[in-house]
Short mmCIF file of C-alpha atoms and ligand atoms in Angstrom, two decimals:
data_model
loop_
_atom_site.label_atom_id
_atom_site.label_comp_id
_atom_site.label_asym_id
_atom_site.label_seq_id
_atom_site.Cartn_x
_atom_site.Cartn_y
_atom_site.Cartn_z
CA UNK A 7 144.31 -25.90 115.92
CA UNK A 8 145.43 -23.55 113.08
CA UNK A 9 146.73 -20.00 114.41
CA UNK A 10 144.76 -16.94 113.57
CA UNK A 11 147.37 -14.68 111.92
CA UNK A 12 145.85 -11.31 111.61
CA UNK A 13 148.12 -8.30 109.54
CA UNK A 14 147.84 -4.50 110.42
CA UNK A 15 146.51 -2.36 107.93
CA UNK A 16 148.89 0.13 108.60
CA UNK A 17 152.00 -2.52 108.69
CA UNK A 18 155.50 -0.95 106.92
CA UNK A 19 156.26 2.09 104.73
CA UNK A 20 154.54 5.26 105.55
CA UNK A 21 153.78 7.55 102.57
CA UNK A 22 157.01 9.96 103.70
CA UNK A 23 159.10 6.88 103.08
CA UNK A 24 157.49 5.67 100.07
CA UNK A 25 157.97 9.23 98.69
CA UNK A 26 161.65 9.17 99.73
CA UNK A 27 162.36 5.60 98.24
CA UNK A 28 160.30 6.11 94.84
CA UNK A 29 161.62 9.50 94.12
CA UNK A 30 165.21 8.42 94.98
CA UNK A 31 165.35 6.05 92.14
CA UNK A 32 163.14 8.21 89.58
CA UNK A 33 165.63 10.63 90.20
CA UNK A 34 168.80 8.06 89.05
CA UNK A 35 166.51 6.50 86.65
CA UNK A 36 165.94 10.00 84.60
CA UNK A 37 169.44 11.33 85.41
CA UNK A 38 171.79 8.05 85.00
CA UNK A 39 174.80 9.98 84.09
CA UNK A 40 174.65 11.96 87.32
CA UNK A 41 175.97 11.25 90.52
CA UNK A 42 173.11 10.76 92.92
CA UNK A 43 173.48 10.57 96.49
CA UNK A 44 171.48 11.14 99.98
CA UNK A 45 173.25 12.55 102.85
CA UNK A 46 172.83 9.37 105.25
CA UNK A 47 170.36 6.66 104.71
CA UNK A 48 167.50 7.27 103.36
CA UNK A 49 165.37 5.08 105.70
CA UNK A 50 166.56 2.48 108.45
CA UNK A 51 166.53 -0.80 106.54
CA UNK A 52 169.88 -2.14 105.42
CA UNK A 53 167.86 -4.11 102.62
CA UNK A 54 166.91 -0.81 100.82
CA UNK A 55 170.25 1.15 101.56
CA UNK A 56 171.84 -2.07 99.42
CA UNK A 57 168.81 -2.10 96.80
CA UNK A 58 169.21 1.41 96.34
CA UNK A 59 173.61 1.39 96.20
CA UNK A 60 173.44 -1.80 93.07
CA UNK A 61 171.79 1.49 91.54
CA UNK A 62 174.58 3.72 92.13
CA UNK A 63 172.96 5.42 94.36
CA UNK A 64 175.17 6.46 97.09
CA UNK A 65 174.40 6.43 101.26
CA UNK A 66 177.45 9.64 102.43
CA UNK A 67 178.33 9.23 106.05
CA UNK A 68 179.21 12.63 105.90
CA UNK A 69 179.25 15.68 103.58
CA UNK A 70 182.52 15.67 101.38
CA UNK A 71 183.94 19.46 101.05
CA UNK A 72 183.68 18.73 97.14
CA UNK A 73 181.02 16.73 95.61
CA UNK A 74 179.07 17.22 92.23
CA UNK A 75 175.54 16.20 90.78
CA UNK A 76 172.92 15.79 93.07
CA UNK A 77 172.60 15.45 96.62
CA UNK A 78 169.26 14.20 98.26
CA UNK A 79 168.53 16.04 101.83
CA UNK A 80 166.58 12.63 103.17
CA UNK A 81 162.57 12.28 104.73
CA UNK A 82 163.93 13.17 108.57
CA UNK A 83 165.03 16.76 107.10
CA UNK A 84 168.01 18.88 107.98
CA UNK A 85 169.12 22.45 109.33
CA UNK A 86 169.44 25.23 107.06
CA UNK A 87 173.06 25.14 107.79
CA UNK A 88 173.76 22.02 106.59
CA UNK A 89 170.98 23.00 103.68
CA UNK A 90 174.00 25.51 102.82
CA UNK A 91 176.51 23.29 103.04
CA UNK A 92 175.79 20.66 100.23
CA UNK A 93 175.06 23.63 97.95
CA UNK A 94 178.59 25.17 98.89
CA UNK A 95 180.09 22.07 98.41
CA UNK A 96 179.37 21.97 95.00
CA UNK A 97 175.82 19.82 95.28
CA UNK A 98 172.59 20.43 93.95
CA UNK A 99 170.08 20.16 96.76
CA UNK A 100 166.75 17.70 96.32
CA UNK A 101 164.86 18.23 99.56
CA UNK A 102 162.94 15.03 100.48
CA UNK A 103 161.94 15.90 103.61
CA UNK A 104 158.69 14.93 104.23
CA UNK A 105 155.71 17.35 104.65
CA UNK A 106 154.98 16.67 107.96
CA UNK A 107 158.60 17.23 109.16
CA UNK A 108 158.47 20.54 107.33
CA UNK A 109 155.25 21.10 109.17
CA UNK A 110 156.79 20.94 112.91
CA UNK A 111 159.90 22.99 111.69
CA UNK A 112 157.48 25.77 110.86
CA UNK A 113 155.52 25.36 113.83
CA UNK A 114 158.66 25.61 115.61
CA UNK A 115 159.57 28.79 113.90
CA UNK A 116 156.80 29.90 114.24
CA UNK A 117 156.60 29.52 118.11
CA UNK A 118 160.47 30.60 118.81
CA UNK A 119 159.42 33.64 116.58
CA UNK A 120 156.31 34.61 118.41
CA UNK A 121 158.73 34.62 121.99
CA UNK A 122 157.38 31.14 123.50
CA UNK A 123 159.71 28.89 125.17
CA UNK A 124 159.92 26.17 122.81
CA UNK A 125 160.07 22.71 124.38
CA UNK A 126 160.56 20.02 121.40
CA UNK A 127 159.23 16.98 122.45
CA UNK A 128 161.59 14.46 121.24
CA UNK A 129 165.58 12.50 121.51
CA UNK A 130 168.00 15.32 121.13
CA UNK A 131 170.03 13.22 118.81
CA UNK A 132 167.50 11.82 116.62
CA UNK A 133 168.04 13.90 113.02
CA UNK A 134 164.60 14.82 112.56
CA UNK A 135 164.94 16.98 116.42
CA UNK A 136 168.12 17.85 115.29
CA UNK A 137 167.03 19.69 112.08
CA UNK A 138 163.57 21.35 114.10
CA UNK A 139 165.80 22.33 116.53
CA UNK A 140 168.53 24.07 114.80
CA UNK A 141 165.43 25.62 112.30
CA UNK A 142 163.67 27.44 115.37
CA UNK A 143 167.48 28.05 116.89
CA UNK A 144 167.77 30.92 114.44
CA UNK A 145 165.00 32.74 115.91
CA UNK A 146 165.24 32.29 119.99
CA UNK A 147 167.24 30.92 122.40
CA UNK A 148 165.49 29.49 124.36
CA UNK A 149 164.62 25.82 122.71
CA UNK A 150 165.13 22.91 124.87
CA UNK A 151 164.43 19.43 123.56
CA UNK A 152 162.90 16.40 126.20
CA UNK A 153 161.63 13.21 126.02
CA UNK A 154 161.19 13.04 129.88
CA UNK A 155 160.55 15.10 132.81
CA UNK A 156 163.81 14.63 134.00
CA UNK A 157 165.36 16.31 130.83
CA UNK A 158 163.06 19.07 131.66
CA UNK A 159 163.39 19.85 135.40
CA UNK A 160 166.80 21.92 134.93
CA UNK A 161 164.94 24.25 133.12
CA UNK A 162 162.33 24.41 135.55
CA UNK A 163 162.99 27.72 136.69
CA UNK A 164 163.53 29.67 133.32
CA UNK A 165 160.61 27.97 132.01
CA UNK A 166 157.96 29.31 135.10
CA UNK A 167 159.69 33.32 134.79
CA UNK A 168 159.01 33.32 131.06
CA UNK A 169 155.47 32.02 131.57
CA UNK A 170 154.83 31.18 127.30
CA UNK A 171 155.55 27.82 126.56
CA UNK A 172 155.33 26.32 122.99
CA UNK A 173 155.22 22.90 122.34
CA UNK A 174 156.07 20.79 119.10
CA UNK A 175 156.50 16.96 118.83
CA UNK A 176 158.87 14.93 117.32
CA UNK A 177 156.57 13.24 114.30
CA UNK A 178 157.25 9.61 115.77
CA UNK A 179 157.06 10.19 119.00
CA UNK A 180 153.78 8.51 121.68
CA UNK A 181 151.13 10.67 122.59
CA UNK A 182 151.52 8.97 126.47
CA UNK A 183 155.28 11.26 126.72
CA UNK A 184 153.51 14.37 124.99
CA UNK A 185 150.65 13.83 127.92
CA UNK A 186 153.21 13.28 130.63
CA UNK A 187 155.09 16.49 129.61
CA UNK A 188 152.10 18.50 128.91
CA UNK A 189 151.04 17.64 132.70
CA UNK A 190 154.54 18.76 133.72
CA UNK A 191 154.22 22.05 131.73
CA UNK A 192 150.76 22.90 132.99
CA UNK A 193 151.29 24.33 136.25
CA UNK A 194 154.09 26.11 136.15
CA UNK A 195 153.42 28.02 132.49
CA UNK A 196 150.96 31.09 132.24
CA UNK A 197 150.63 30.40 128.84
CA UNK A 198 150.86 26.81 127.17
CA UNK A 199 150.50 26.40 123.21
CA UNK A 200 150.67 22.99 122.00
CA UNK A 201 150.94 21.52 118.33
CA UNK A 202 150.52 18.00 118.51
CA UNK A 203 152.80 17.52 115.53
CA UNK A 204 152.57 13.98 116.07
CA UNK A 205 152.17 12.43 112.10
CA UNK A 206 148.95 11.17 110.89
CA UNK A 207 150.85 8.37 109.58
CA UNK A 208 152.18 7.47 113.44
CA UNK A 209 149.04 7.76 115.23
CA UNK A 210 147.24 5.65 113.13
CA UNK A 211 150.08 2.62 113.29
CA UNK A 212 149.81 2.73 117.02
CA UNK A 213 146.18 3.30 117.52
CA UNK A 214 145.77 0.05 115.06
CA UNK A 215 148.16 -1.91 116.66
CA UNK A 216 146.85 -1.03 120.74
CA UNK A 217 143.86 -2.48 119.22
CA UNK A 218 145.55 -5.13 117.78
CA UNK A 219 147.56 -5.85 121.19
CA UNK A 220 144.30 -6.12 123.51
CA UNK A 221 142.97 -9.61 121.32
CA UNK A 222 146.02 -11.35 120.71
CA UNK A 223 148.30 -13.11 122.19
CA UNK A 224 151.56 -12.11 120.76
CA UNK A 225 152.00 -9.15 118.27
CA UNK A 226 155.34 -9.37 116.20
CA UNK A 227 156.41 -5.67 115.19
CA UNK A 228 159.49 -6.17 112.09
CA UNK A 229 161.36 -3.20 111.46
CA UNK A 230 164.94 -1.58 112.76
CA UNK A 231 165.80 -1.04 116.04
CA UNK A 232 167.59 1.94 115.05
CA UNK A 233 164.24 3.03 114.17
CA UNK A 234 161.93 5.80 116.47
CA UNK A 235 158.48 4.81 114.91
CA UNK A 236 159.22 0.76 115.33
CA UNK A 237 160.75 0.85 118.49
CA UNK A 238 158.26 3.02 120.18
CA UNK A 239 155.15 0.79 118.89
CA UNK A 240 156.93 -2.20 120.23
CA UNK A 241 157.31 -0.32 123.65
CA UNK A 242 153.55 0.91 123.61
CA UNK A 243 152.94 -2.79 122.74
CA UNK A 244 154.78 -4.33 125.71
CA UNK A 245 152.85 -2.70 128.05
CA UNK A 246 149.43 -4.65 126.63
CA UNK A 247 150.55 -8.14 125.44
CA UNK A 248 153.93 -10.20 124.74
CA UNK A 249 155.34 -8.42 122.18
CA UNK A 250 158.46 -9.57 120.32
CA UNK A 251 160.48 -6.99 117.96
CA UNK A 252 162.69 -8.32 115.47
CA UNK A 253 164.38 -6.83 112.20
CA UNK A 254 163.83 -9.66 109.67
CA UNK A 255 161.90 -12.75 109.51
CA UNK A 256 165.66 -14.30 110.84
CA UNK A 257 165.03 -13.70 114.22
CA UNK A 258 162.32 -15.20 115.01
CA UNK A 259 163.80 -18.71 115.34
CA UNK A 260 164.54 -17.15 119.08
CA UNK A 261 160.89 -17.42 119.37
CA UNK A 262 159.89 -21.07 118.22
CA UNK A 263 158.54 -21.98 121.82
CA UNK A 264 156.54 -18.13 122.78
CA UNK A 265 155.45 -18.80 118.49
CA UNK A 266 154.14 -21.83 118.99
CA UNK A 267 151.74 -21.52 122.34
CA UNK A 268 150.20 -18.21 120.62
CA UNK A 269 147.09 -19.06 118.85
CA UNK A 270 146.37 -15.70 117.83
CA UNK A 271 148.98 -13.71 116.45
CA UNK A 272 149.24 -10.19 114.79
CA UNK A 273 152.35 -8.30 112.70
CA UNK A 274 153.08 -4.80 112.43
CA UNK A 275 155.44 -3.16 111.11
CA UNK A 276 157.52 0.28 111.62
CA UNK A 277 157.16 2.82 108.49
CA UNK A 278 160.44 1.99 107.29
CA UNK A 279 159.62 -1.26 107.14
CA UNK A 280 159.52 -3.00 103.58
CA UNK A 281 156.96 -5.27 102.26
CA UNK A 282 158.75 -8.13 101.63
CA UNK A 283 159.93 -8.20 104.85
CA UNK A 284 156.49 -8.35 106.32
CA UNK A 285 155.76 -11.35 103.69
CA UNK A 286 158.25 -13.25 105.11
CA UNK A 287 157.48 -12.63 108.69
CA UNK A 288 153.78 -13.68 107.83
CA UNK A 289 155.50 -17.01 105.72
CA UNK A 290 157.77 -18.17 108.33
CA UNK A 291 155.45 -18.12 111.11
CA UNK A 292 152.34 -20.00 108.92
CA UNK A 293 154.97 -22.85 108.51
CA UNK A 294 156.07 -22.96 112.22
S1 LIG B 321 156.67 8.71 109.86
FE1 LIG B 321 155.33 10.46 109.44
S2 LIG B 321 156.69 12.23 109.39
FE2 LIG B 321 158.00 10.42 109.23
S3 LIG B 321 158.27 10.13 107.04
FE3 LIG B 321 156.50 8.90 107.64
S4 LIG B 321 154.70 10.22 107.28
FE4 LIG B 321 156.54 11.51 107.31
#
């Protein structure tokens, strides 16, 4: 029997990405003469970091105490220190950071500023945290970022004798942590605001694909695994049906055998994810 090989709608780049990617190259295409770079990559996906380099467009590891012509603050955002820092180092600044990133920094200013307890919901060491973090830093000191209870329970006793809590959420993070640390917060605050700053963009990818999960056999998710969105929709995935994440169609000669006894099979795809990609995900497995 011929496999049923059903595609998300909402498989691969997210319009924050898109925005990022397009922009990037308008940018070199109108200004060739200038140096254009973006301080790290621009989105996980080796493919487009080496598209976008033939173009001269550079990927910096780190800011350079000189630089000149134009320097591109990426989707994930950064803190108004290091905002300061490209301009000092001689850069002019083109902020791609993506409305809804901008949208949980202000949140979070807005909450540190107002004298809640902020509790970012999120990896400490993801950039995107990093940036909301250091934005609401400037306005209390008392911002704590968790992706777990356990990351929370040191500050269990600060957090019940200042009573406010504010919560913001990492854009690509799963509404099941947000519930578990919302049930955590509950008891023990007086007062508990919460932005679910979870992106449109993310919800909809992961609602689609739980669907997806419950009437297949196997779902396929391509995209990085340095990526937050990909790797938590193959980990919300897991829990419903075999789920196999893999970065390029490469991979998924590891799977021949799993491949082969799935009659119906779906593909998603992270929001860093390019299309071509996802083609050739779809390709390989119709000839298996
Ligand atoms: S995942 Fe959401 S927040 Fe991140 S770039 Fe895409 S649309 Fe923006």
């Amino acid at each position: 029997m011929p496999k049923e090989i059903t595609l998300a709608k909402f498989a691969g780049f997210c319009y924050g990405v898109k925005r990022a990617v397009e922009t990037v190259k308008k940018l070199k295409k109108e200004n060739p003469e200038r140096n254009i770079c973006v301080l790290g990559e621009l989105i996980h996906n080796t493919q487009v970091i080496e598209e976008l380099r033939e173009l001269g467009i550079e990927s910096l590891k780190e800011l350079p105490q000189k630089g000149n012509g134009i320097c591109v603050v990426r989707s994930h955002g950064e803190s108004p220190e290091v905002f300061e820092q490209i301009e000092k180092s001689g850069f002019e600044v083109y902020d791609l950071t993506c409305p809804d990133v901008k949208k949980v920094q202000q949140k979070a200013i807005e909450l540190a500023k107002d004298g809640y307890y902020l509790v970012i919901v999120g990896k400490a060491k993801h950039p995107e945290v990093i940036a909301i973090k250091a934005n609401a830093d400037k306005y209390s000191d008392n911002v704590i970022v968790a992706d777990c209870i356990e990351q929370l329970q040191p500050y269990e006793q600060e957090l019940k004798e200042h009573k406010r809590i504010g919560v913001v959420v990492q854009t690509t993070q799963m509404i099941s942590t947000l519930n578990e640390i919302i049930t955590y917060l509950t008891p023990i605050s007086k007062e508990l605001h919460i932005a679910n700053t979870i992106c449109q963009s993310t919800s909809m990818r992961q609602k689609e694909a739980r669907e997806l999960a419950k009437t297949n056999d196997l779902v396929i998710v391509a995209g990085s695994k340095k990526s937050a969105n990909t790797t938590h929709l193959a980990e919300i995935l897991t829990d419903i049906t075999t789920t196999i994440h893999i970065e390029s169609e490469q991979e998924l000669d590891k799977y021949t055998d799993l491949i082969e006894k799935s009659q119906k099979i779906a593909i998603t795809a992270g929001a860093s994810t390019p299309q071509n990609i996802i083609e050739n995900v779809i390709k390989t497995i119709s000839n298996m």
